XYZ file of C-alpha atoms in Angstrom:
524
model
C -0.050 0.069 -0.035
C 2.967 2.383 0.783
C 4.018 2.379 -2.852
C 0.542 3.017 -3.995
C 0.278 6.013 -1.716
C 3.760 7.220 -3.031
C 2.413 6.884 -6.661
C -0.791 8.817 -5.852
C 0.678 11.415 -3.558
C 1.935 13.876 -6.274
C -1.287 13.876 -8.230
C -4.061 13.561 -5.541
C -3.286 16.832 -3.635
C -0.276 18.760 -4.177
C -0.538 20.848 -1.121
C -0.656 17.802 1.257
C 2.500 17.639 3.325
C 2.009 14.276 4.672
C -0.007 11.190 3.468
C -1.463 8.547 5.611
C -1.401 5.133 3.858
C -4.606 3.102 4.210
C -2.972 0.135 5.733
C -1.494 2.347 8.440
C -4.793 3.953 9.198
C -6.722 0.772 9.368
C -4.294 -1.064 11.549
C -5.625 0.662 14.640
C -9.199 0.482 13.528
C -11.711 -1.845 15.412
C -13.337 -4.380 13.313
C -17.091 -3.720 14.227
C -20.111 -5.467 12.615
C -22.196 -2.681 11.080
C -26.038 -2.810 11.161
C -28.056 -3.513 8.179
C -29.413 -0.760 6.148
C -33.126 -1.204 5.387
C -33.152 -2.197 1.680
C -36.698 -1.035 1.264
C -35.441 2.574 1.806
C -32.509 2.099 -0.785
C -32.373 4.728 -3.334
C -33.341 3.638 -6.886
C -35.236 0.472 -6.136
C -37.048 -1.671 -3.614
C -35.964 -4.691 -1.663
C -38.073 -7.084 -3.698
C -37.967 -6.575 -7.393
C -41.165 -6.641 -9.372
C -41.788 -7.147 -13.009
C -42.538 -4.089 -15.182
C -46.083 -5.413 -15.604
C -46.852 -5.365 -11.884
C -45.513 -1.953 -10.791
C -48.081 0.235 -9.170
C -46.863 3.309 -11.213
C -48.105 1.627 -14.449
C -51.524 1.253 -13.172
C -53.794 -1.684 -12.104
C -54.861 -2.682 -15.640
C -52.012 -5.101 -16.342
C -52.131 -6.499 -12.741
C -55.726 -7.313 -13.406
C -54.647 -9.034 -16.665
C -52.001 -11.042 -14.902
C -54.554 -12.160 -12.309
C -56.900 -13.492 -14.942
C -53.937 -15.279 -16.656
C -52.999 -16.943 -13.516
C -56.531 -17.651 -12.199
C -57.740 -19.867 -15.114
C -60.120 -22.610 -14.047
C -60.037 -24.131 -17.666
C -56.244 -24.345 -17.534
C -56.252 -25.700 -13.821
C -58.475 -28.668 -14.871
C -56.073 -29.566 -17.813
C -52.988 -29.319 -15.485
C -54.721 -31.455 -12.860
C -55.422 -34.288 -15.403
C -52.033 -34.371 -16.910
C -49.764 -33.496 -14.048
C -52.101 -34.523 -10.969
C -51.325 -31.014 -9.411
C -53.840 -29.138 -7.463
C -54.644 -25.429 -7.310
C -55.024 -25.570 -3.584
C -53.586 -28.224 -1.360
C -56.877 -29.328 0.492
C -56.559 -33.029 0.404
C -54.222 -35.361 2.336
C -51.970 -37.582 0.421
C -50.383 -40.687 1.555
C -47.491 -41.535 -0.618
C -45.375 -44.542 -1.565
C -41.895 -43.341 -2.743
C -40.080 -45.344 -5.515
C -36.483 -44.283 -6.113
C -35.254 -45.935 -9.341
C -31.485 -45.799 -10.030
C -29.100 -47.263 -12.695
C -27.001 -50.015 -10.872
C -24.744 -50.904 -13.721
C -23.961 -49.838 -17.239
C -22.609 -46.651 -18.830
C -25.448 -44.538 -17.445
C -24.695 -45.338 -13.783
C -24.061 -42.130 -11.785
C -21.845 -42.134 -8.605
C -24.511 -41.114 -6.239
C -25.742 -43.150 -3.217
C -29.289 -44.333 -3.966
C -30.194 -43.944 -0.277
C -29.297 -40.108 -0.527
C -31.511 -39.921 -3.499
C -34.309 -41.650 -1.757
C -33.805 -39.171 1.361
C -34.243 -36.212 -1.072
C -37.235 -37.778 -2.642
C -38.779 -38.245 0.699
C -38.007 -34.583 1.626
C -39.737 -33.402 -1.554
C -43.012 -35.160 -0.346
C -42.627 -33.884 3.125
C -42.307 -30.339 1.766
C -45.995 -30.418 0.978
C -48.553 -29.816 3.744
C -50.755 -32.878 4.452
C -48.548 -35.102 2.466
C -46.839 -38.070 4.310
C -44.481 -40.754 3.267
C -46.048 -44.154 4.124
C -43.351 -46.240 2.428
C -40.292 -45.839 0.460
C -38.024 -48.190 -1.591
C -35.004 -48.006 -4.024
C -35.180 -50.045 -7.219
C -32.045 -50.944 -9.295
C -32.532 -50.725 -12.973
C -30.487 -51.198 -16.142
C -31.939 -48.081 -17.716
C -34.366 -45.351 -16.948
C -35.270 -44.827 -20.592
C -37.173 -48.095 -21.278
C -40.691 -47.811 -22.457
C -41.688 -50.162 -19.588
C -39.717 -48.543 -16.699
C -39.742 -51.691 -14.399
C -39.605 -55.295 -15.557
C -42.791 -57.472 -15.136
C -41.384 -59.201 -12.136
C -40.447 -56.007 -10.294
C -43.724 -54.476 -11.325
C -45.677 -57.315 -9.716
C -43.423 -56.996 -6.554
C -44.174 -53.339 -6.215
C -47.844 -53.867 -6.764
C -47.923 -56.568 -3.942
C -46.066 -54.145 -1.630
C -48.699 -51.510 -2.064
C -51.484 -54.132 -1.639
C -49.910 -55.314 1.484
C -49.502 -51.739 2.916
C -53.267 -51.257 2.170
C -54.133 -54.584 3.782
C -52.240 -53.603 6.862
C -54.552 -50.527 7.333
C -52.441 -47.959 5.609
C -54.088 -45.618 3.289
C -52.302 -45.091 0.058
C -53.538 -42.319 -2.368
C -50.509 -41.639 -4.655
C -47.174 -43.157 -5.898
C -44.106 -40.928 -6.413
C -41.567 -42.327 -8.947
C -38.598 -40.216 -8.230
C -37.391 -39.783 -11.806
C -37.086 -36.476 -13.687
C -40.126 -37.042 -15.938
C -42.022 -40.225 -16.802
C -43.225 -40.516 -20.439
C -47.052 -41.060 -20.896
C -46.496 -44.662 -21.597
C -44.395 -45.260 -18.439
C -46.984 -43.417 -16.255
C -49.942 -44.888 -17.876
C -48.661 -48.548 -17.389
C -47.786 -47.765 -13.616
C -51.206 -46.203 -12.979
C -52.866 -49.247 -14.643
C -50.928 -51.773 -12.395
C -51.132 -49.722 -9.045
C -54.716 -48.266 -9.771
C -53.307 -45.071 -8.139
C -52.221 -41.618 -9.416
C -48.416 -41.835 -10.360
C -46.389 -38.589 -10.133
C -42.842 -37.911 -11.299
C -40.180 -35.551 -9.943
C -41.152 -32.685 -12.306
C -44.881 -32.725 -11.158
C -43.822 -32.938 -7.371
C -41.433 -29.972 -7.705
C -44.266 -27.958 -9.641
C -46.609 -28.665 -6.767
C -43.973 -27.309 -4.275
C -43.321 -24.313 -6.491
C -46.912 -23.520 -6.720
C -47.088 -23.653 -2.981
C -44.208 -21.168 -2.448
C -44.845 -18.802 -5.278
C -46.084 -15.569 -3.686
C -45.414 -12.849 -6.122
C -47.091 -12.631 -9.679
C -43.424 -12.945 -11.015
C -42.928 -16.265 -9.371
C -46.312 -17.491 -10.232
C -45.847 -16.672 -13.886
C -42.476 -18.546 -13.852
C -44.063 -21.547 -12.331
C -46.965 -21.462 -14.726
C -44.634 -21.303 -17.714
C -42.690 -24.214 -16.405
C -45.868 -26.391 -16.330
C -46.759 -25.916 -20.100
C -43.696 -27.798 -21.706
C -44.454 -30.765 -19.481
C -48.142 -30.773 -20.661
C -47.109 -30.634 -24.335
C -44.485 -33.417 -23.919
C -47.049 -35.683 -22.180
C -49.484 -35.054 -25.108
C -46.566 -35.779 -27.709
C -45.568 -38.994 -25.880
C -49.225 -40.034 -25.945
C -49.341 -39.975 -29.698
C -46.584 -42.483 -29.840
C -47.753 -44.611 -26.995
C -49.405 -48.032 -27.440
C -51.679 -47.458 -24.465
C -55.287 -47.255 -25.608
C -56.966 -45.948 -22.445
C -57.302 -43.891 -20.452
C -56.144 -41.059 -22.860
C -55.583 -37.376 -22.207
C -58.082 -35.760 -24.394
C -57.851 -32.037 -25.116
C -60.363 -30.272 -27.336
C -59.236 -27.882 -29.926
C -60.313 -24.899 -27.804
C -58.237 -26.219 -24.883
C -55.252 -26.620 -27.137
C -55.734 -23.014 -28.303
C -56.054 -21.935 -24.722
C -52.670 -23.567 -23.905
C -51.037 -21.842 -27.002
C -52.456 -18.354 -25.954
C -51.402 -18.956 -22.333
C -47.868 -19.868 -23.298
C -47.574 -16.948 -25.548
C -48.882 -14.395 -22.910
C -46.495 -15.973 -20.190
C -43.582 -15.741 -22.623
C -44.221 -12.027 -23.298
C -44.624 -11.448 -19.464
C -41.358 -13.215 -18.726
C -39.613 -11.271 -21.492
C -40.868 -8.087 -19.791
C -39.585 -9.360 -16.456
C -36.117 -10.163 -18.019
C -36.000 -6.659 -19.485
C -37.068 -4.993 -16.198
C -34.305 -7.016 -14.346
C -31.746 -5.722 -16.936
C -32.963 -2.242 -16.264
C -32.450 -2.755 -12.441
C -28.924 -4.156 -13.064
C -28.077 -1.144 -15.159
C -29.390 1.157 -12.190
C -27.226 -0.575 -9.719
C -24.191 -0.448 -12.129
C -24.633 3.265 -12.585
C -24.754 3.715 -8.813
C -21.658 1.410 -8.461
C -23.357 -0.864 -5.985
C -21.184 -4.030 -5.618
C -23.507 -6.971 -5.923
C -22.866 -10.281 -4.192
C -25.079 -13.173 -5.366
C -25.850 -16.013 -2.882
C -26.437 -19.266 -4.670
C -26.535 -22.867 -3.644
C -28.626 -26.307 -3.391
C -31.990 -25.745 -2.193
C -32.304 -25.593 1.596
C -28.472 -24.998 2.027
C -29.126 -22.034 4.110
C -28.761 -19.097 1.656
C -31.383 -16.840 3.364
C -30.078 -17.643 6.819
C -26.514 -16.659 5.690
C -27.786 -13.433 4.250
C -29.598 -12.667 7.543
C -26.318 -13.264 9.357
C -24.217 -11.128 6.965
C -26.750 -8.190 7.108
C -28.274 -8.661 10.491
C -31.579 -7.954 8.837
C -34.163 -8.872 11.443
C -37.012 -8.901 9.060
C -35.819 -11.926 7.099
C -37.423 -15.164 8.005
C -35.567 -18.281 6.751
C -37.446 -21.450 6.397
C -36.388 -24.961 6.672
C -38.090 -25.962 3.360
C -37.191 -26.961 -0.220
C -37.541 -24.205 -2.620
C -38.602 -21.722 0.024
C -37.230 -18.824 -1.989
C -38.514 -18.248 -5.504
C -38.288 -14.396 -5.627
C -34.908 -12.761 -6.041
C -34.530 -10.085 -3.254
C -31.805 -7.599 -2.678
C -30.499 -7.056 0.985
C -28.169 -4.192 1.805
C -25.229 -4.764 4.271
C -21.842 -3.448 5.191
C -18.301 -4.881 4.723
C -15.647 -4.292 7.444
C -14.282 -1.285 5.491
C -17.923 0.221 5.731
C -18.546 -0.246 1.947
C -22.190 -0.830 1.315
C -22.996 -3.922 -0.878
C -26.187 -5.752 -1.953
C -26.694 -9.477 -1.323
C -28.965 -11.117 -3.779
C -30.968 -14.127 -2.507
C -31.696 -16.576 -5.392
C -33.814 -19.653 -6.064
C -32.188 -23.019 -5.029
C -30.854 -25.685 -7.192
C -31.792 -29.359 -7.349
C -30.519 -32.371 -9.160
C -32.478 -34.391 -11.566
C -34.652 -31.328 -12.587
C -35.341 -31.231 -16.258
C -33.807 -28.112 -18.114
C -37.198 -27.002 -19.190
C -38.161 -26.224 -15.618
C -34.817 -24.412 -14.961
C -35.168 -22.239 -18.079
C -38.229 -20.630 -16.793
C -36.207 -19.191 -13.905
C -33.369 -17.808 -16.138
C -34.595 -14.253 -15.528
C -34.053 -14.819 -11.806
C -30.753 -16.738 -12.224
C -29.238 -14.108 -14.248
C -29.002 -11.758 -11.441
C -26.548 -14.213 -10.013
C -24.593 -14.518 -13.405
C -24.103 -10.780 -13.592
C -23.149 -10.205 -9.937
C -19.622 -8.999 -8.969
C -19.140 -12.010 -6.570
C -20.927 -15.256 -6.076
C -21.116 -16.932 -2.627
C -21.823 -20.669 -3.160
C -23.508 -21.909 0.053
C -22.951 -25.671 0.918
C -24.736 -27.612 3.675
C -21.604 -29.428 4.941
C -23.833 -31.204 7.477
C -25.619 -33.026 4.605
C -24.376 -36.525 3.737
C -24.442 -35.778 0.026
C -23.076 -32.151 0.015
C -20.245 -33.017 -2.417
C -22.684 -34.177 -5.007
C -24.785 -31.137 -4.238
C -21.781 -28.935 -4.847
C -20.863 -30.592 -8.047
C -24.491 -30.052 -9.220
C -24.564 -26.369 -8.544
C -21.176 -25.812 -9.977
C -22.281 -27.657 -13.192
C -25.512 -25.630 -13.448
C -23.556 -22.337 -12.939
C -21.083 -23.196 -15.659
C -24.007 -23.967 -18.020
C -25.738 -20.715 -17.234
C -22.510 -18.625 -17.539
C -22.003 -19.722 -21.086
C -25.439 -17.929 -22.001
C -24.422 -14.617 -20.280
C -22.452 -12.121 -22.421
C -20.659 -10.420 -19.725
C -18.855 -13.689 -18.750
C -17.347 -14.336 -22.077
C -13.936 -13.094 -20.971
C -14.231 -14.505 -17.455
C -12.806 -17.862 -16.413
C -15.650 -19.928 -15.077
C -16.290 -19.450 -11.315
C -13.243 -17.313 -10.810
C -15.399 -14.894 -8.817
C -16.770 -17.380 -6.327
C -16.420 -17.893 -2.569
C -17.201 -21.447 -1.315
C -18.977 -21.418 2.005
C -19.575 -24.492 4.212
C -22.718 -23.696 6.179
C -24.423 -25.384 9.097
C -21.189 -26.464 10.525
C -22.838 -26.409 14.017
C -24.928 -29.359 12.740
C -21.847 -31.353 11.553
C -21.431 -34.455 13.622
C -18.162 -35.679 12.265
C -15.766 -32.952 11.241
C -13.342 -35.703 9.850
C -15.896 -36.274 7.232
C -14.515 -33.177 5.467
C -10.950 -33.689 4.128
C -8.209 -31.132 4.815
C -8.133 -30.303 0.993
C -11.895 -29.605 1.119
C -11.439 -27.392 4.168
C -8.774 -25.490 2.417
C -11.220 -24.438 -0.225
C -14.065 -23.829 2.076
C -14.911 -21.100 4.621
C -16.775 -22.880 7.411
C -19.474 -20.953 9.065
C -22.640 -21.291 10.986
C -25.485 -18.894 10.042
C -27.212 -19.825 13.289
C -24.268 -19.260 15.845
C -22.405 -16.627 13.694
C -19.281 -18.849 13.766
C -16.930 -17.637 10.910
C -19.176 -14.761 9.764
C -16.577 -12.052 10.388
C -14.050 -14.057 8.517
C -16.426 -14.446 5.733
C -17.155 -10.646 5.522
C -13.295 -9.970 5.476
C -13.005 -12.386 2.486
C -15.887 -10.856 0.730
C -14.249 -7.381 1.098
C -10.982 -8.638 -0.200
C -12.701 -10.179 -3.290
C -15.051 -7.184 -3.900
C -12.142 -4.615 -3.771
C -10.090 -6.680 -6.242
C -13.034 -7.621 -8.556
C -14.422 -4.158 -8.767
C -10.965 -2.508 -8.835
C -11.565 -0.454 -5.709
C -9.014 0.985 -3.290
C -9.035 1.938 0.297
C -7.532 5.415 0.565
C -7.096 8.160 3.189
C -7.173 11.535 1.640
C -6.351 14.946 2.994
C -8.614 17.631 1.577
C -9.675 21.233 2.481
C -12.201 21.614 5.207
C -15.553 22.143 3.663
C -14.198 22.083 0.212
C -15.771 20.764 -3.067
C -13.560 17.747 -2.784
C -15.502 16.431 0.160
C -18.867 16.745 -1.580
C -17.447 15.080 -4.706
C -16.173 12.221 -2.574
C -19.417 11.678 -0.902
C -21.243 11.527 -4.266
C -18.780 9.337 -6.134
C -17.113 7.115 -3.697
C -17.976 5.302 -0.446
C -16.722 7.605 2.340
C -16.437 5.367 5.294
C -14.865 7.975 7.842
C -13.907 11.494 8.142
C -11.863 13.353 10.900
C -10.167 16.663 11.425
C -6.548 16.725 10.553
C -4.639 16.909 13.839
C -1.740 18.759 12.154
C -3.654 21.246 10.134
C -7.022 22.732 11.290
C -7.772 23.831 7.752
C -7.656 20.243 6.448
C -9.660 17.111 7.098
C -9.001 13.405 6.494
C -11.417 11.501 4.401
C -11.244 7.720 4.368
C -12.920 6.401 1.242
C -13.325 3.322 -0.985
C -13.136 4.514 -4.670
C -12.935 2.797 -7.950
C -10.036 3.386 -10.375
C -12.290 5.163 -12.849
C -13.583 7.570 -10.130
C -10.059 8.037 -8.875
C -9.001 9.253 -12.249
C -12.011 11.692 -12.316
C -10.909 13.034 -8.911
C -7.404 13.462 -10.297
C -8.757 15.476 -13.274
C -11.246 17.768 -11.412
C -9.047 18.647 -8.285
C -5.439 17.985 -9.268
C -5.057 18.900 -13.005
C -7.430 21.747 -13.136
C -5.658 23.299 -9.944
C -2.389 22.761 -11.454
C -3.468 24.479 -14.681
C -4.733 27.412 -12.705
């Protein structure tokens, strides 16, 4: 830092007789956590971003149109018949969970089937009044056969369900934890089990419907349903099954096309509005930190710990966050940053579902820094980590501002929920070296994480911490307040006509400061 001060001293302020290097100034400072600044009062935008069509300043006409689009009884009847999803979860469901997995062959994946089964059970338990009555893993050679299970295994599963019913258990639904079932696969299973059969896609849709609060989230979920319905209709055409069939009248097909077109237009509007918000934040030079991770890894809890925002209420649920929200907080150097909460990731989710949340996930892709939150207490956290990284790399390929950036070079890996970790030896030393271990609940490691965020943000955004001596009450002070993050001011103990301003400033703004207050004064 000393060589930097020597380089800047002749040009920043000629009349200064002495310079205070930032490192020297900060060495005696107390590292105090700063309170969260209410993001709802943040200049330029609210804490929760709304699509252009739902903003109050554009009137209630489009809001009413969106409500009519989302509250469509005819569409709900179609979705229920194809996906077995309900508009409102009024009925109890008693579910048998079947987790198929490839045990051998080239399509085998290195994931413990018991971990897959636990996640499938967690999906079911995320829905109120839904209970898991029985669960089982089933090894297969392939998940793509027209008849998913062999004849013998199919009879075995049928007998299992009948035995459960004979023992007094009520079974109302079978969940086959596979991304999507073809119409033929689902039809065959429903004929054998005499029960509704749901796949992973339809279960996740039901959860997303439950947690979608804003119009934006509801439209994203609604858009994610339509490709599934069309796919089932297409599968039906090539299926040998004769009955029961999914029958859609021409008017219903036309309704689906119109709904799809309208939703695409609304989501395009949302995407444009988010781009506008990003540009506003860029103009105001707000550093953006996106918090991403597997669903239920503790992203919202971590943001609450980092910002000390009391109004945040994290939930121990899968896909609890569907709306991107911005939360303001301070780094140790008192630079204000925005933490972006994002929708969680999950494995074995078809790309069609993820694509509907691209407008949301782009906020992460365009951030200055990404915090990847990992639940290290989860037995399968390494596989979850790999899945999130793979999805991020895929998304980064589609974002223009990352063309010249190496994948994931702006990421901090955070191991959350360390307070729940029973066996610390389960995490190798190599893994620990690449993780910042924290507990959002106990605050363990939060200060260290804030320091690392500060280090990364200053580097990635080309900011510097400087202490500048300026005339008391001069134009320089007002300029610095407007164009940099002034973190502290004090009277100069050696000159009553001067004051010391501690600021965090970008390289571009520093050049402007030089031009306005050094070059012009020198020319005069």
